[in-house]
Amino acid sequence: MTHDDFKVKVLGRAEVKSKLTPSSLSDGTAFGFIENDDRVLINTTLSNYKQDVETSKTPISFEIAGPHEYLYFNPSNTKVAIVTCGGLCPGVNNVIQSVVNQLYYRYKVKQIVGIRYGYEGFIAKYNHQEVELTPQSVDKIHFFGGTVLGTSRGDQDIVQIVDRLSKLNINILFCIGGDGTLRGAHAIHQEIHRRNLNISVAGIPKTIDNDINFIDKSFGFETAFTIANDIIRYAHNEAIGAYNGIAIVKLMGRNSGFIAAHAALSVHEVNLVLIPEMAFDMDGSNGFLNVLQRRLENRHHALIVVAEGAGQHFFDSATLEKDASGNIKNKDIGLFLKEKITEEFEAKGFPFVLKYIDPSYIIRSAPANANDSKFCGLLAQNAVHAAMAGKTDFVVGHWNSNFTLLPIPISVSKRKEIDVEGELWWNVIETTGQPASMKKQ
C-alpha cells in the first residue's frame, strides 16, 4: 500500500459556497470546515511514527470526513438517488432517513429518490419504479428493521444502471451495502468516468459482520452482538437446566467472527467460541469433542457460540454453492456440531442434553439500538458532506475516533478478519477459558 492508494477522487473544482456554518467562532478553536489535507493516521503507534521519521516516509493516512466550505454541486439543482443492497442489517432505515434529512434540511436538496430492491431497481425488465423520498416519507422508518426500499443480491448490468442514472438526471448516488455492494458501486463509478459524466458515487458500509477493511466499526454490528447477548444468556439458562446440558448458539459471520467474539466478551458465560479464522479438529486429545467432554465432566454444562463460517473445512468443497452475490453458501456448522456431539457421546454412553439455537434472521432484521442509531446518523451526514463537495468512488468510515473517507477499491481489497494471534482473540480465550488451540496433539 502507498499513500496514493488512500487518495479519494474528486469530480472537479468545488466552487459553490456552502451555506453551512459549522462554528460561529473565528479563532480556530472550534469545529469548522474540513480541508482536503486534513487526515488521520492509520497506524498511531510511536514505533511506527519513529520508523516513518527515520525512513523519511509519509505515513499512510485517511482523509477526515466533514463539511467543506465549497461544494461541487449546487444544491438547488442537485438530484440524489439512494439504493440499499445485500442482506438485511440493523440501521439501514436510519441511514436512509439521515441521508434524506441531511440533504433536505442542511443542504436544501429537494430532489431525492429511492431505488427499489437494490441494483436491480435500475434495470428496466424488473419494472421497479423509484420512489420520492422526503423528510415526511421517512419520518418513522428508523423504528423498524429491514429497509423500506427493499434489497436484492446479485450482479446487474452496469451499463444499464448508468443509463438509468443518466435518464433520471441523478447527480449523486448513495450505495448502502457491504463488500459486494461496494464493488458494484466502484464498477458504476468506472462506467460513469468512462462516459465523462458528473455523477458522484458514495458508499455507506453496511455489514453486520463488521468485516470491511480499514473501517473499525460498521453500522448494525453493535446491535447484532447486543441482541446476541440476550440470546446467549437465555441459552445459558437452557444449558444449566439439565445435567450435562449443552447449548449451541450459531451467529452470523461468514468470513469473520467479530459478532461471536464480541457477544462472548459481553456475556461471561460462554465456554467455547468457534470462528472462521481459527482452525480446529473434532477429534484428538485436544480436539473440540474432548475439550467439550472435559468441560462437562468438570461443570456439567457447556455453552458454545459458533460463527456461521467456522469449521467449513469439515465439508466437501466440491459441494459448496454460491449465492447471487457470489458468496460461498456455508454449510450449517451448528447442525454439524450437533450431529457430531450426539454421535460421539451416544457411542460412549456419555449422558447429555443438547439444544441448538440459530437466531441469525431475527438479529439481522432488528431495528438499530441507540448507539448504532447515532452512528448511522453520523455516517450518513459525513457521506453527504463528502458527496456534495464532489468526492466520488469513496466509502465513509470510522478510524481512531474519527469519521473518514477512503477509496472504495482499498476498502474491498480484502476482508477484515480477527487476528487469532492478536489482542481481541486473546481476550476471548481469557474470558471463555477455552484452549488456545483445539488442534490434534
XYZ file of C-alpha atoms in Angstrom:
441
model
C 0.000 0.000 0.000
C 1.116 3.527 -0.733
C -0.112 6.969 0.259
C -1.713 7.336 -3.197
C -3.928 4.275 -2.601
C -5.785 6.297 0.038
C -6.472 9.409 -2.048
C -10.175 9.975 -2.645
C -11.208 11.020 -6.159
C -12.986 14.316 -6.839
C -15.176 15.217 -9.803
C -13.718 18.689 -10.197
C -13.142 22.037 -8.586
C -15.595 22.898 -5.800
C -16.743 26.489 -6.361
C -20.219 26.743 -4.811
C -20.034 28.465 -1.423
C -21.617 26.315 1.259
C -24.343 27.892 3.376
C -23.456 25.699 6.326
C -21.916 27.408 9.343
C -20.173 24.737 11.454
C -18.993 27.305 14.003
C -19.575 30.965 14.767
C -16.059 31.280 16.206
C -13.251 32.555 14.014
C -10.236 31.932 16.243
C -9.688 28.359 15.021
C -10.516 26.773 18.386
C -13.894 25.296 17.424
C -15.085 22.790 14.844
C -15.095 24.182 11.333
C -14.888 23.278 7.674
C -12.653 20.361 6.658
C -9.684 20.911 4.364
C -8.712 18.264 1.833
C -5.355 17.768 3.540
C -6.911 17.085 6.972
C -6.038 13.460 7.593
C -5.897 10.810 10.318
C -3.051 8.293 10.596
C -3.821 4.629 10.083
C -1.097 3.463 12.448
C -0.783 5.682 15.509
C 1.850 3.743 17.434
C 5.005 5.555 18.496
C 7.194 2.836 16.978
C 5.586 3.274 13.554
C 5.960 7.055 13.782
C 9.665 6.722 14.589
C 10.145 4.307 11.715
C 8.489 6.716 9.265
C 10.669 9.573 10.525
C 13.841 7.509 10.186
C 12.981 6.446 6.640
C 11.543 9.846 5.623
C 8.283 8.166 4.618
C 4.928 9.890 4.523
C 2.702 7.987 6.956
C -0.311 6.325 5.382
C -3.473 8.143 6.383
C -7.168 8.620 5.677
C -8.900 11.820 4.651
C -11.004 13.106 7.540
C -14.715 13.425 6.791
C -16.702 16.577 7.458
C -18.314 19.650 5.873
C -16.496 21.606 3.166
C -16.601 25.353 2.684
C -17.057 24.978 -1.069
C -19.295 22.479 -2.820
C -19.099 20.900 -6.243
C -22.865 20.534 -6.606
C -25.306 23.432 -6.450
C -27.989 22.207 -4.015
C -30.815 23.943 -5.876
C -30.429 21.751 -8.961
C -28.933 18.584 -7.461
C -30.797 15.276 -7.696
C -29.886 12.333 -5.478
C -30.631 8.607 -5.541
C -30.329 6.149 -2.657
C -30.078 2.362 -3.071
C -29.797 -0.434 -0.487
C -28.341 -3.816 -1.444
C -27.390 -7.167 0.050
C -28.611 -8.784 3.250
C -30.602 -7.009 5.928
C -28.795 -5.283 8.759
C -29.932 -3.192 11.730
C -29.769 0.515 10.932
C -30.375 0.628 7.174
C -33.549 2.679 7.629
C -31.704 5.013 9.999
C -29.115 5.686 7.289
C -31.797 6.315 4.659
C -33.595 8.726 6.966
C -30.400 10.558 7.930
C -29.233 10.960 4.314
C -32.628 12.386 3.340
C -32.808 14.764 6.310
C -29.212 15.953 5.881
C -29.752 16.665 2.190
C -33.152 18.290 2.651
C -32.709 20.368 5.778
C -28.996 21.177 5.803
C -28.212 21.432 2.096
C -31.727 22.271 0.822
C -31.602 19.471 -1.756
C -35.238 18.744 -2.590
C -34.919 16.084 -5.312
C -34.258 12.725 -3.652
C -35.401 9.342 -4.953
C -35.132 5.831 -3.586
C -34.274 2.925 -5.868
C -36.338 -0.159 -5.054
C -34.861 -3.622 -4.430
C -31.161 -2.967 -4.806
C -29.265 -2.577 -8.041
C -31.976 -4.456 -9.944
C -34.161 -1.392 -9.361
C -32.178 0.347 -12.097
C -32.894 -2.397 -14.648
C -35.978 -1.840 -16.804
C -37.052 -5.504 -17.046
C -37.771 -5.696 -13.307
C -40.177 -2.741 -13.546
C -39.344 -1.404 -10.061
C -40.366 2.248 -10.006
C -38.260 4.657 -7.976
C -39.965 6.427 -5.068
C -39.741 10.047 -3.961
C -38.085 10.451 -0.569
C -38.914 13.378 1.687
C -38.473 14.003 5.421
C -42.175 13.231 5.795
C -41.982 9.900 3.962
C -39.035 8.704 6.093
C -40.289 10.209 9.344
C -40.872 6.935 11.262
C -38.782 4.394 9.377
C -35.988 4.299 11.950
C -38.342 2.474 14.324
C -38.338 -0.550 12.015
C -35.741 -3.089 10.941
C -35.018 -4.062 7.365
C -35.085 -1.481 4.580
C -38.102 0.455 3.296
C -36.504 0.489 -0.148
C -36.154 -3.265 -0.326
C -32.985 -5.073 -1.306
C -31.593 -7.773 -3.562
C -28.380 -9.647 -4.263
C -26.546 -10.347 -7.488
C -24.731 -8.580 -10.278
C -26.650 -6.323 -12.614
C -25.676 -4.803 -15.942
C -23.540 -1.751 -15.133
C -24.242 -0.108 -18.482
C -27.995 -0.267 -17.844
C -27.512 1.084 -14.327
C -25.635 4.131 -15.584
C -28.140 4.551 -18.411
C -30.870 4.793 -15.770
C -28.859 7.218 -13.636
C -28.379 9.415 -16.680
C -32.060 9.220 -17.668
C -33.121 10.208 -14.150
C -30.606 13.098 -14.180
C -29.006 11.824 -10.966
C -26.037 13.803 -9.644
C -25.228 11.752 -6.541
C -25.796 8.056 -5.877
C -25.601 6.740 -2.305
C -24.991 2.984 -2.197
C -25.730 1.409 1.190
C -24.306 -2.081 1.403
C -21.430 -4.386 2.135
C -18.473 -5.768 0.212
C -20.435 -6.810 -2.902
C -22.438 -3.583 -2.977
C -19.271 -1.503 -2.763
C -17.653 -3.477 -5.587
C -20.742 -2.722 -7.636
C -20.527 0.959 -6.678
C -16.924 1.077 -7.893
C -17.928 -0.534 -11.207
C -20.695 2.063 -11.576
C -18.136 4.813 -10.935
C -15.835 3.374 -13.608
C -18.625 3.417 -16.203
C -19.578 6.960 -15.165
C -15.940 8.004 -15.569
C -15.733 6.294 -18.965
C -18.695 8.379 -20.138
C -17.294 11.559 -18.560
C -20.454 12.109 -16.505
C -20.563 14.311 -13.400
C -22.119 11.816 -11.010
C -20.724 11.189 -7.550
C -20.831 7.637 -6.172
C -20.782 7.410 -2.387
C -20.642 4.216 -0.346
C -22.033 3.795 3.168
C -20.755 0.489 4.569
C -23.440 -1.947 5.718
C -22.203 -5.256 7.056
C -23.449 -6.950 10.161
C -20.215 -8.978 10.198
C -18.029 -5.855 10.692
C -15.622 -7.184 8.060
C -14.935 -4.187 5.786
C -11.243 -3.393 5.537
C -9.853 -0.226 7.187
C -13.123 0.548 8.964
C -13.056 -0.139 12.674
C -16.834 -0.455 13.040
C -19.717 -0.788 10.619
C -23.292 0.105 11.482
C -25.542 -2.699 12.715
C -22.667 -4.603 14.302
C -23.233 -3.311 17.824
C -26.960 -4.032 17.639
C -26.180 -7.543 16.411
C -23.975 -8.562 19.300
C -26.223 -6.736 21.781
C -29.225 -8.839 20.707
C -26.985 -11.915 20.662
C -26.091 -11.091 24.265
C -29.677 -11.728 25.383
C -29.982 -14.903 23.324
C -26.730 -16.292 24.732
C -27.865 -15.597 28.298
C -31.119 -17.462 27.630
C -29.179 -20.311 26.035
C -27.032 -20.478 29.166
C -30.210 -20.989 31.191
C -31.063 -23.916 28.927
C -27.618 -25.429 29.402
C -27.532 -25.227 33.199
C -31.102 -26.521 33.447
C -30.052 -30.070 32.570
C -27.339 -32.457 33.705
C -24.541 -32.194 31.135
C -26.637 -29.638 29.311
C -25.168 -28.247 26.093
C -26.414 -25.136 24.277
C -25.088 -24.228 20.822
C -25.800 -20.721 19.527
C -24.929 -20.044 15.888
C -24.353 -16.391 14.981
C -23.687 -14.631 11.694
C -20.108 -14.303 10.498
C -19.443 -15.738 7.054
C -15.715 -14.968 6.935
C -15.090 -13.086 10.166
C -16.066 -13.946 13.711
C -16.483 -10.474 15.190
C -20.111 -10.931 16.291
C -19.331 -14.243 18.015
C -16.222 -12.824 19.689
C -17.825 -9.608 20.940
C -21.002 -11.369 22.042
C -18.924 -13.835 24.069
C -16.988 -10.977 25.663
C -20.268 -9.317 26.632
C -21.570 -12.475 28.367
C -19.064 -14.131 30.685
C -20.895 -17.462 30.458
C -19.646 -18.725 27.091
C -17.262 -21.677 27.315
C -16.257 -22.242 23.689
C -16.186 -19.811 20.757
C -15.559 -21.075 17.225
C -14.854 -18.588 14.410
C -13.888 -18.834 10.700
C -10.365 -17.532 11.363
C -9.413 -20.427 13.649
C -8.506 -23.962 12.702
C -9.736 -26.733 14.955
C -10.164 -30.510 14.889
C -13.100 -32.560 16.085
C -11.038 -35.498 17.322
C -7.767 -35.963 19.167
C -6.799 -35.341 22.786
C -7.174 -31.581 22.359
C -9.866 -31.663 19.695
C -13.229 -29.977 20.140
C -15.130 -33.087 21.272
C -12.654 -33.986 24.018
C -12.436 -30.363 25.184
C -16.230 -30.298 25.404
C -16.381 -33.593 27.289
C -13.816 -32.420 29.855
C -15.845 -29.250 30.370
C -18.992 -31.315 31.020
C -17.191 -33.661 33.382
C -15.980 -30.684 35.427
C -19.037 -28.387 35.385
C -21.890 -30.455 33.870
C -22.970 -27.774 31.426
C -21.441 -26.029 28.394
C -22.351 -23.031 26.263
C -20.943 -22.900 22.723
C -21.058 -19.896 20.375
C -20.158 -20.588 16.757
C -19.925 -18.206 13.799
C -21.640 -19.453 10.646
C -18.379 -19.617 8.682
C -16.459 -21.648 11.243
C -15.404 -25.220 10.535
C -16.138 -25.159 6.811
C -13.043 -27.337 6.292
C -15.111 -30.267 7.569
C -17.312 -30.126 4.467
C -16.635 -31.272 0.903
C -15.598 -28.139 -1.001
C -16.898 -29.686 -4.233
C -20.467 -29.443 -2.923
C -20.281 -25.794 -1.891
C -22.670 -23.444 -3.671
C -22.665 -19.659 -4.144
C -25.418 -17.127 -3.619
C -26.469 -14.478 -6.144
C -23.699 -12.160 -4.916
C -21.012 -14.766 -5.472
C -20.538 -15.525 -1.774
C -19.995 -19.157 -0.831
C -23.104 -20.540 0.866
C -21.733 -22.025 4.045
C -22.844 -25.420 5.263
C -24.603 -25.364 8.630
C -21.781 -25.741 11.133
C -24.281 -25.591 14.000
C -26.177 -28.667 12.832
C -22.859 -30.359 12.048
C -21.663 -29.836 15.632
C -24.990 -31.047 16.980
C -24.754 -34.243 14.940
C -21.089 -34.890 15.798
C -21.623 -34.291 19.528
C -24.668 -36.567 19.528
C -22.852 -39.293 17.596
C -19.748 -39.131 19.839
C -21.474 -39.025 23.208
C -24.127 -41.633 22.381
C -21.383 -44.011 21.194
C -19.582 -43.529 24.521
C -22.746 -43.761 26.603
C -21.977 -40.296 27.939
C -25.190 -38.624 29.146
C -26.058 -35.174 27.737
C -28.924 -32.881 26.746
C -28.335 -30.627 23.709
C -30.184 -27.544 22.441
C -29.321 -25.801 19.146
C -30.343 -22.175 18.551
C -29.947 -20.175 15.315
C -31.245 -16.585 15.739
C -29.492 -15.149 12.637
C -32.523 -13.804 10.765
C -34.050 -12.380 13.933
C -30.866 -10.429 14.654
C -30.250 -9.034 11.186
C -33.830 -7.774 10.751
C -33.996 -5.949 14.098
C -34.073 -2.140 14.387
C -30.869 -0.411 15.449
C -30.184 0.214 19.118
C -29.474 3.718 20.444
C -25.722 3.778 19.847
C -25.998 2.226 16.389
C -28.758 4.695 15.513
C -26.456 7.565 16.454
C -23.614 6.016 14.464
C -25.848 5.586 11.390
C -26.784 9.247 11.508
C -23.181 10.415 11.698
C -22.058 8.129 8.870
C -24.877 9.471 6.696
C -24.127 13.114 7.494
C -20.464 12.710 6.629
C -21.255 10.828 3.419
C -23.499 13.715 2.345
C -20.818 16.309 3.182
C -18.278 14.483 1.013
C -20.592 13.830 -1.929
C -21.801 17.443 -2.068
C -18.149 18.530 -2.211
C -17.640 16.368 -5.308
C -15.910 13.387 -3.720
C -16.609 10.161 -5.576
C -15.802 6.434 -5.571
C -15.435 6.656 -1.797
C -16.787 4.962 1.279
C -17.327 6.773 4.558
C -15.718 5.006 7.508
C -14.504 5.344 11.055
C -10.957 5.036 12.394
C -9.231 6.135 15.589
C -12.323 8.021 16.792
C -12.611 9.954 13.500
C -15.047 9.659 10.626
C -13.008 9.098 7.493
C -13.181 8.819 3.715
C -11.351 6.117 1.797
C -11.404 4.963 -1.819
C -13.738 2.042 -2.428
C -11.016 -0.136 -4.051
C -8.856 -0.121 -0.908
C -11.862 -0.867 1.303
C -12.727 -4.016 -0.693
C -9.142 -5.129 -1.322
C -9.576 -7.776 1.382
C -11.927 -8.627 4.224
C -11.193 -7.588 7.769
C -10.692 -10.647 9.976
C -9.861 -11.442 13.583
C -6.162 -11.950 14.168
C -6.045 -15.153 16.217
C -2.638 -14.027 17.498
C -3.982 -10.590 18.406
C -5.481 -8.917 21.454
C -9.179 -9.459 20.656
C -8.850 -13.229 20.371
C -6.616 -13.336 23.437
C -9.403 -11.538 25.326
C -11.890 -14.189 24.152
C -9.647 -17.028 25.313
C -9.188 -15.366 28.694
C -12.937 -14.860 29.073
C -14.055 -18.340 27.990
C -11.154 -20.339 29.385
C -11.026 -22.418 26.200
C -7.696 -23.805 24.978
C -5.634 -21.551 22.734
C -5.635 -24.421 20.243
C -8.062 -27.236 19.562
C -5.849 -28.994 17.063
C -4.894 -32.661 17.331
C -1.892 -33.436 19.500
